[in-house]
Protein backbone atom coordinates (compact mmCIF):
# COMPACT_ATOMS: atom_id res chain seq x y z
CA UNK A 1 0.00 0.00 0.00
CA UNK A 2 3.03 2.30 0.25
CA UNK A 3 2.09 3.55 3.72
CA UNK A 4 5.26 4.71 5.42
CA UNK A 5 3.87 6.08 8.65
CA UNK A 6 1.53 3.82 10.60
CA UNK A 7 0.58 5.68 13.82
CA UNK A 8 -1.50 2.68 14.89
CA UNK A 9 1.69 0.69 15.57
CA UNK A 10 2.18 2.73 18.74
CA UNK A 11 -1.28 1.75 19.91
CA UNK A 12 -0.99 -1.95 19.42
CA UNK A 13 -0.57 -3.08 23.05
CA UNK A 14 -1.47 -1.61 26.41
CA UNK A 15 2.21 -1.53 27.40
CA UNK A 16 3.09 0.42 24.28
CA UNK A 17 0.26 2.85 24.79
CA UNK A 18 1.33 3.43 28.38
CA UNK A 19 4.95 3.80 27.34
CA UNK A 20 4.30 6.66 24.94
CA UNK A 21 1.59 8.43 26.88
CA UNK A 22 2.59 12.08 27.33
CA UNK A 23 0.20 12.94 30.11
CA UNK A 24 0.22 11.44 33.55
CA UNK A 25 -1.82 12.25 36.61
CA UNK A 26 -0.13 11.98 39.93
CA UNK A 27 -2.08 11.77 43.19
CA UNK A 28 0.23 14.43 44.63
CA UNK A 29 -1.03 17.00 42.15
CA UNK A 30 -4.63 16.65 43.37
CA UNK A 31 -6.32 18.97 45.87
CA UNK A 32 -9.57 17.95 47.55
CA UNK A 33 -12.03 20.74 48.42
CA UNK A 34 -13.65 20.06 51.83
CA UNK A 35 -16.65 21.76 53.40
CA UNK A 36 -17.05 22.06 57.14
CA UNK A 37 -20.23 23.43 58.66
CA UNK A 38 -20.24 24.99 62.12
CA UNK A 39 -22.71 23.44 64.53
CA UNK A 40 -23.54 20.45 62.33
CA UNK A 41 -24.19 17.18 64.16
CA UNK A 42 -24.47 14.80 61.20
CA UNK A 43 -22.59 15.02 57.90
CA UNK A 44 -24.92 16.36 55.21
CA UNK A 45 -24.86 15.26 51.56
CA UNK A 46 -24.96 17.83 48.76
CA UNK A 47 -27.34 17.34 45.85
CA UNK A 48 -25.69 16.43 42.60
CA UNK A 49 -22.31 15.78 44.16
CA UNK A 50 -22.21 12.13 45.20
CA UNK A 51 -19.80 11.53 48.06
CA UNK A 52 -19.38 15.23 48.84
CA UNK A 53 -20.60 16.26 52.28
CA UNK A 54 -20.86 19.19 54.56
CA UNK A 55 -18.69 17.89 57.36
CA UNK A 56 -19.08 18.01 61.10
CA UNK A 57 -16.01 18.57 63.26
CA UNK A 58 -15.56 14.82 63.60
CA UNK A 59 -16.23 13.78 60.04
CA UNK A 60 -13.91 16.58 58.90
CA UNK A 61 -11.09 14.98 60.87
CA UNK A 62 -11.71 11.58 59.31
CA UNK A 63 -11.79 13.18 55.88
CA UNK A 64 -8.38 14.76 56.48
CA UNK A 65 -7.12 11.39 57.56
CA UNK A 66 -8.57 9.73 54.47
CA UNK A 67 -6.97 12.37 52.22
CA UNK A 68 -3.62 11.75 53.83
CA UNK A 69 -3.86 8.01 53.45
CA UNK A 70 -4.85 8.39 49.79
CA UNK A 71 -1.60 10.23 49.18
CA UNK A 72 -3.20 13.23 47.52
CA UNK A 73 -1.41 16.56 47.45
CA UNK A 74 -3.64 18.67 49.62
CA UNK A 75 -7.01 19.92 50.72
CA UNK A 76 -8.80 23.21 50.19
CA UNK A 77 -10.96 24.04 53.21
CA UNK A 78 -14.22 25.96 52.97
CA UNK A 79 -15.86 26.94 56.28
CA UNK A 80 -19.58 27.57 56.66
CA UNK A 81 -20.36 29.66 59.75
CA UNK A 82 -23.55 29.58 61.79
CA UNK A 83 -23.81 33.37 61.85
CA UNK A 84 -23.46 35.70 58.88
CA UNK A 85 -23.53 39.47 58.70
CA UNK A 86 -23.04 42.25 56.13
CA UNK A 87 -19.31 42.51 56.88
CA UNK A 88 -18.64 38.78 56.96
CA UNK A 89 -17.08 39.23 60.38
CA UNK A 90 -16.83 35.52 61.15
CA UNK A 91 -14.10 35.40 58.50
CA UNK A 92 -11.90 37.32 60.93
CA UNK A 93 -12.69 35.19 63.96
CA UNK A 94 -9.52 33.29 64.96
CA UNK A 95 -11.70 30.69 66.64
CA UNK A 96 -14.31 30.64 63.89
CA UNK A 97 -15.19 27.59 61.81
CA UNK A 98 -12.51 28.04 59.14
CA UNK A 99 -9.59 28.84 61.44
CA UNK A 100 -10.49 26.02 63.77
CA UNK A 101 -10.69 23.57 60.88
CA UNK A 102 -7.30 24.68 59.55
CA UNK A 103 -5.76 24.11 62.98
CA UNK A 104 -7.32 20.64 63.21
CA UNK A 105 -6.17 19.71 59.72
CA UNK A 106 -2.63 20.90 60.36
CA UNK A 107 -2.53 19.04 63.67
CA UNK A 108 -3.52 15.83 61.96
CA UNK A 109 -1.55 16.14 58.75
CA UNK A 110 1.41 18.36 59.60
CA UNK A 111 3.25 18.77 56.31
CA UNK A 112 1.92 15.51 54.84
CA UNK A 113 -0.84 17.44 53.09
CA UNK A 114 -0.78 20.93 51.71
CA UNK A 115 -3.42 22.68 53.80
CA UNK A 116 -5.05 25.37 51.72
CA UNK A 117 -7.92 27.61 52.79
CA UNK A 118 -10.41 29.62 50.78
CA UNK A 119 -9.72 33.30 51.26
CA UNK A 120 -13.05 34.90 50.38
CA UNK A 121 -16.02 36.44 52.13
CA UNK A 122 -18.97 34.84 50.34
CA UNK A 123 -19.40 32.09 52.93
CA UNK A 124 -19.47 34.70 55.68
CA UNK A 125 -21.59 37.57 54.35
CA UNK A 126 -25.35 37.73 54.82
CA UNK A 127 -25.72 38.94 51.19
CA UNK A 128 -23.46 36.19 49.84
CA UNK A 129 -21.10 38.45 47.92
CA UNK A 130 -17.35 37.89 47.87
CA UNK A 131 -16.80 41.37 49.27
CA UNK A 132 -18.41 44.01 51.45
CA UNK A 133 -20.85 46.55 50.03
CA UNK A 134 -20.77 50.34 49.92
CA UNK A 135 -23.72 52.59 50.79
CA UNK A 136 -25.07 52.12 47.23
CA UNK A 137 -25.07 48.34 47.67
CA UNK A 138 -22.20 47.89 45.20
CA UNK A 139 -19.10 45.89 45.97
CA UNK A 140 -16.52 48.02 47.75
CA UNK A 141 -13.33 46.65 46.24
CA UNK A 142 -10.80 48.44 48.42
CA UNK A 143 -12.65 48.01 51.71
CA UNK A 144 -12.82 44.30 50.85
CA UNK A 145 -9.06 44.19 50.32
CA UNK A 146 -8.42 45.39 53.86
CA UNK A 147 -10.50 42.50 55.17
CA UNK A 148 -8.75 39.99 52.88
CA UNK A 149 -5.41 41.21 54.23
CA UNK A 150 -6.54 40.66 57.83
CA UNK A 151 -8.12 37.34 56.96
CA UNK A 152 -4.94 36.07 55.30
CA UNK A 153 -3.00 36.59 58.53
CA UNK A 154 -5.61 34.70 60.55
CA UNK A 155 -5.59 31.77 58.12
CA UNK A 156 -1.80 31.69 58.13
CA UNK A 157 -1.70 31.94 61.92
CA UNK A 158 -4.06 28.96 62.08
CA UNK A 159 -1.61 26.89 60.08
CA UNK A 160 -2.58 27.19 56.42
CA UNK A 161 0.29 26.50 54.03
CA UNK A 162 -1.58 28.23 51.26
CA UNK A 163 -4.45 30.68 50.81
CA UNK A 164 -6.75 30.60 47.79
CA UNK A 165 -7.68 34.14 46.79
CA UNK A 166 -10.99 33.43 45.08
CA UNK A 167 -12.83 36.75 45.41
CA UNK A 168 -11.79 38.33 42.10
CA UNK A 169 -11.19 41.75 43.66
CA UNK A 170 -8.64 43.99 41.93
CA UNK A 171 -5.33 44.07 43.77
CA UNK A 172 -6.14 41.18 46.09
CA UNK A 173 -2.96 39.19 45.52
CA UNK A 174 -0.72 42.19 46.21
CA UNK A 175 -2.58 43.14 49.37
CA UNK A 176 -2.60 39.60 50.70
CA UNK A 177 1.10 39.13 49.89
CA UNK A 178 2.12 42.23 51.76
CA UNK A 179 -0.19 41.47 54.70
CA UNK A 180 1.32 37.99 54.99
CA UNK A 181 4.88 39.25 54.62
CA UNK A 182 4.46 42.02 57.14
CA UNK A 183 3.26 39.46 59.68
CA UNK A 184 6.23 37.20 59.01
CA UNK A 185 4.36 34.65 56.87
CA UNK A 186 6.72 34.93 53.92
CA UNK A 187 6.46 31.18 53.25
CA UNK A 188 2.67 31.01 53.00
CA UNK A 189 1.72 30.50 49.38
CA UNK A 190 -0.92 32.30 47.36
CA UNK A 191 -3.00 30.19 45.03
CA UNK A 192 -4.46 32.97 42.90
CA UNK A 193 -7.80 32.40 41.24
CA UNK A 194 -6.62 34.73 38.49
CA UNK A 195 -9.11 33.89 35.79
CA UNK A 196 -12.34 33.01 37.52
CA UNK A 197 -15.46 33.22 35.42
CA UNK A 198 -19.03 34.11 36.35
CA UNK A 199 -20.22 30.57 35.74
CA UNK A 200 -23.45 28.60 35.89
CA UNK A 201 -21.31 25.62 36.86
CA UNK A 202 -21.00 26.79 40.46
CA UNK A 203 -24.63 25.74 41.03
CA UNK A 204 -24.23 22.83 43.47
CA UNK A 205 -21.52 24.71 45.41
CA UNK A 206 -24.14 27.24 46.43
CA UNK A 207 -25.90 24.48 48.36
CA UNK A 208 -22.62 23.23 49.77
CA UNK A 209 -21.89 26.60 51.39
CA UNK A 210 -25.56 27.53 51.90
CA UNK A 211 -24.94 30.63 49.82
CA UNK A 212 -27.29 33.54 50.47
CA UNK A 213 -26.42 35.19 47.16
CA UNK A 214 -29.15 37.03 45.34
CA UNK A 215 -28.27 38.42 41.96
CA UNK A 216 -24.92 37.54 40.45
CA UNK A 217 -21.18 38.13 40.56
CA UNK A 218 -20.90 39.72 37.12
CA UNK A 219 -19.15 42.87 38.34
CA UNK A 220 -16.21 40.92 39.70
CA UNK A 221 -16.03 37.50 38.08
CA UNK A 222 -15.08 37.36 34.41
CA UNK A 223 -17.37 37.28 31.42
CA UNK A 224 -17.23 33.78 29.86
CA UNK A 225 -16.62 35.31 26.43
CA UNK A 226 -13.18 36.73 27.16
CA UNK A 227 -9.67 35.37 26.92
CA UNK A 228 -7.65 38.58 26.60
CA UNK A 229 -9.11 39.76 29.89
CA UNK A 230 -7.93 36.52 31.50
CA UNK A 231 -4.43 37.12 30.26
CA UNK A 232 -4.55 40.55 31.86
CA UNK A 233 -5.77 39.11 35.17
CA UNK A 234 -3.05 36.47 35.02
CA UNK A 235 -0.34 39.06 34.29
CA UNK A 236 -1.47 41.17 37.25
CA UNK A 237 -1.60 38.25 39.68
CA UNK A 238 1.86 37.05 38.71
CA UNK A 239 3.21 40.59 39.09
CA UNK A 240 1.56 40.88 42.51
CA UNK A 241 3.29 37.71 43.72
CA UNK A 242 0.99 34.76 43.00
CA UNK A 243 2.71 31.41 43.53
CA UNK A 244 0.23 29.32 41.58
CA UNK A 245 -2.23 30.62 39.01
CA UNK A 246 -5.67 29.04 38.86
CA UNK A 247 -8.17 29.01 36.02
CA UNK A 248 -11.75 28.19 37.01
CA UNK A 249 -14.02 26.44 36.03
CA UNK A 250 -11.97 23.60 34.56
CA UNK A 251 -13.54 21.66 31.71
CA UNK A 252 -15.25 24.62 30.06
CA UNK A 253 -12.09 26.81 30.12
CA UNK A 254 -9.29 24.59 28.83
CA UNK A 255 -8.30 27.18 26.23
CA UNK A 256 -7.70 29.74 28.98
CA UNK A 257 -5.73 27.21 30.99
CA UNK A 258 -3.59 26.32 27.99
CA UNK A 259 -2.89 29.94 27.11
CA UNK A 260 -2.09 30.72 30.76
CA UNK A 261 0.29 27.81 31.07
CA UNK A 262 2.15 29.00 27.97
CA UNK A 263 2.29 32.57 29.26
CA UNK A 264 3.59 32.23 32.81
CA UNK A 265 6.56 30.67 34.59
CA UNK A 266 4.68 29.70 37.74
CA UNK A 267 2.67 26.45 38.06
CA UNK A 268 -0.94 26.60 36.93
CA UNK A 269 -4.01 25.00 38.46
CA UNK A 270 -7.46 24.01 37.29
CA UNK A 271 -10.60 23.68 39.41
CA UNK A 272 -13.12 21.14 38.18
CA UNK A 273 -16.10 22.81 39.79
CA UNK A 274 -19.27 21.50 41.39
CA UNK A 275 -21.49 21.75 38.30
CA UNK A 276 -18.91 20.08 36.10
CA UNK A 277 -18.74 17.22 38.55
CA UNK A 278 -22.52 17.06 38.84
CA UNK A 279 -22.90 16.91 35.06
CA UNK A 280 -20.60 13.92 34.75
CA UNK A 281 -22.11 12.16 37.77
CA UNK A 282 -25.64 12.67 36.47
CA UNK A 283 -24.77 11.25 33.07
CA UNK A 284 -23.01 8.29 34.68
CA UNK A 285 -25.93 7.66 37.03
CA UNK A 286 -28.19 7.41 34.00
CA UNK A 287 -25.84 4.86 32.45
CA UNK A 288 -24.98 7.20 29.62
CA UNK A 289 -21.22 7.24 30.19
CA UNK A 290 -18.62 5.08 31.92
CA UNK A 291 -18.01 7.04 35.11
CA UNK A 292 -14.43 6.04 35.91
CA UNK A 293 -13.20 6.41 32.36
CA UNK A 294 -14.90 9.79 32.12
CA UNK A 295 -13.25 11.00 35.34
CA UNK A 296 -9.79 9.95 34.13
CA UNK A 297 -10.46 11.52 30.75
CA UNK A 298 -11.45 14.84 32.31
CA UNK A 299 -8.41 14.84 34.60
CA UNK A 300 -6.18 14.00 31.64
CA UNK A 301 -7.63 16.88 29.67
CA UNK A 302 -6.81 19.50 32.29
CA UNK A 303 -3.32 18.05 32.68
CA UNK A 304 -2.85 18.09 28.90
CA UNK A 305 -3.91 21.73 28.87
CA UNK A 306 -1.08 22.38 31.28
CA UNK A 307 -2.35 22.26 34.86
CA UNK A 308 0.24 21.15 37.41
CA UNK A 309 -2.40 21.18 40.13
CA UNK A 310 -6.01 20.02 39.96
CA UNK A 311 -8.70 20.88 42.48
CA UNK A 312 -11.29 18.15 42.24
CA UNK A 313 -13.99 16.60 44.40
CA UNK A 314 -12.83 13.27 42.97
CA UNK A 315 -9.30 13.69 44.39
CA UNK A 316 -9.32 10.71 46.77
CA UNK A 317 -11.07 8.37 44.37
CA UNK A 318 -8.95 9.61 41.47
CA UNK A 319 -5.77 8.80 43.38
CA UNK A 320 -6.96 5.18 43.45
CA UNK A 321 -8.05 5.21 39.81
CA UNK A 322 -4.73 6.63 38.71
CA UNK A 323 -2.82 3.93 40.58
CA UNK A 324 -5.02 1.28 38.99
CA UNK A 325 -4.99 2.64 35.46
CA UNK A 326 -1.67 4.41 35.03
CA UNK A 327 0.59 2.04 36.90
C1 LIG B 1 -16.11 31.57 46.16
C2 LIG B 1 -16.03 30.25 45.51
C3 LIG B 1 -16.98 29.65 44.67
C4 LIG B 1 -16.46 28.40 44.31
C5 LIG B 1 -15.23 28.27 44.94
N1 LIG B 1 -14.96 29.43 45.65
C6 LIG B 1 -18.33 30.09 44.29
C7 LIG B 1 -18.53 31.29 43.49
O1 LIG B 1 -17.60 31.96 43.06
O2 LIG B 1 -19.71 31.63 43.29
C8 LIG B 1 -17.15 27.41 43.44
C9 LIG B 1 -16.59 26.03 43.46
C10 LIG B 1 -17.45 25.02 42.82
O3 LIG B 1 -18.49 25.32 42.21
O4 LIG B 1 -17.11 23.84 42.94
N2 LIG B 1 -15.55 31.56 47.44
Tab-separated table of C-alpha atoms and ligand atoms in Angstrom, residues 33 35 49 76 78 118-123 128 130 164-168 193 196-206 208-209 211 213 217 220-221 248-249 271-277 313, ligand 1:
chain	number	residue	atom	x	y	z
A	33	UNK	CA	-12.028	20.743	48.424
A	35	UNK	CA	-16.654	21.759	53.399
A	49	UNK	CA	-22.310	15.779	44.156
A	76	UNK	CA	-8.802	23.209	50.188
A	78	UNK	CA	-14.224	25.963	52.974
A	118	UNK	CA	-10.412	29.618	50.777
A	119	UNK	CA	-9.724	33.302	51.264
A	120	UNK	CA	-13.048	34.904	50.381
A	121	UNK	CA	-16.025	36.442	52.134
A	122	UNK	CA	-18.972	34.840	50.342
A	123	UNK	CA	-19.403	32.089	52.933
A	128	UNK	CA	-23.462	36.187	49.844
A	130	UNK	CA	-17.349	37.894	47.865
A	164	UNK	CA	-6.752	30.603	47.786
A	165	UNK	CA	-7.683	34.138	46.786
A	166	UNK	CA	-10.988	33.430	45.079
A	167	UNK	CA	-12.834	36.753	45.414
A	168	UNK	CA	-11.792	38.331	42.096
A	193	UNK	CA	-7.801	32.402	41.244
A	196	UNK	CA	-12.339	33.010	37.520
A	197	UNK	CA	-15.460	33.217	35.423
A	198	UNK	CA	-19.034	34.108	36.346
A	199	UNK	CA	-20.222	30.569	35.737
A	200	UNK	CA	-23.446	28.602	35.887
A	201	UNK	CA	-21.306	25.621	36.857
A	202	UNK	CA	-21.002	26.794	40.463
A	203	UNK	CA	-24.632	25.743	41.035
A	204	UNK	CA	-24.228	22.829	43.466
A	205	UNK	CA	-21.518	24.709	45.405
A	206	UNK	CA	-24.139	27.241	46.431
A	208	UNK	CA	-22.617	23.226	49.766
A	209	UNK	CA	-21.889	26.597	51.393
A	211	UNK	CA	-24.939	30.633	49.820
A	213	UNK	CA	-26.424	35.189	47.155
A	217	UNK	CA	-21.182	38.129	40.564
A	220	UNK	CA	-16.211	40.920	39.700
A	221	UNK	CA	-16.028	37.501	38.078
A	248	UNK	CA	-11.755	28.192	37.015
A	249	UNK	CA	-14.017	26.440	36.035
A	271	UNK	CA	-10.600	23.676	39.414
A	272	UNK	CA	-13.120	21.139	38.184
A	273	UNK	CA	-16.102	22.813	39.786
A	274	UNK	CA	-19.275	21.497	41.386
A	275	UNK	CA	-21.489	21.746	38.302
A	276	UNK	CA	-18.911	20.082	36.098
A	277	UNK	CA	-18.742	17.220	38.553
A	313	UNK	CA	-13.990	16.600	44.400
B	1	LIG	C1	-16.106	31.573	46.156
B	1	LIG	C2	-16.033	30.248	45.508
B	1	LIG	C3	-16.980	29.647	44.673
B	1	LIG	C4	-16.461	28.402	44.314
B	1	LIG	C5	-15.228	28.266	44.941
B	1	LIG	N1	-14.959	29.432	45.650
B	1	LIG	C6	-18.335	30.088	44.290
B	1	LIG	C7	-18.530	31.286	43.492
B	1	LIG	O1	-17.599	31.957	43.059
B	1	LIG	O2	-19.710	31.629	43.286
B	1	LIG	C8	-17.154	27.411	43.438
B	1	LIG	C9	-16.591	26.031	43.463
B	1	LIG	C10	-17.455	25.022	42.821
B	1	LIG	O3	-18.491	25.317	42.209
B	1	LIG	O4	-17.106	23.835	42.942
B	1	LIG	N2	-15.548	31.559	47.443
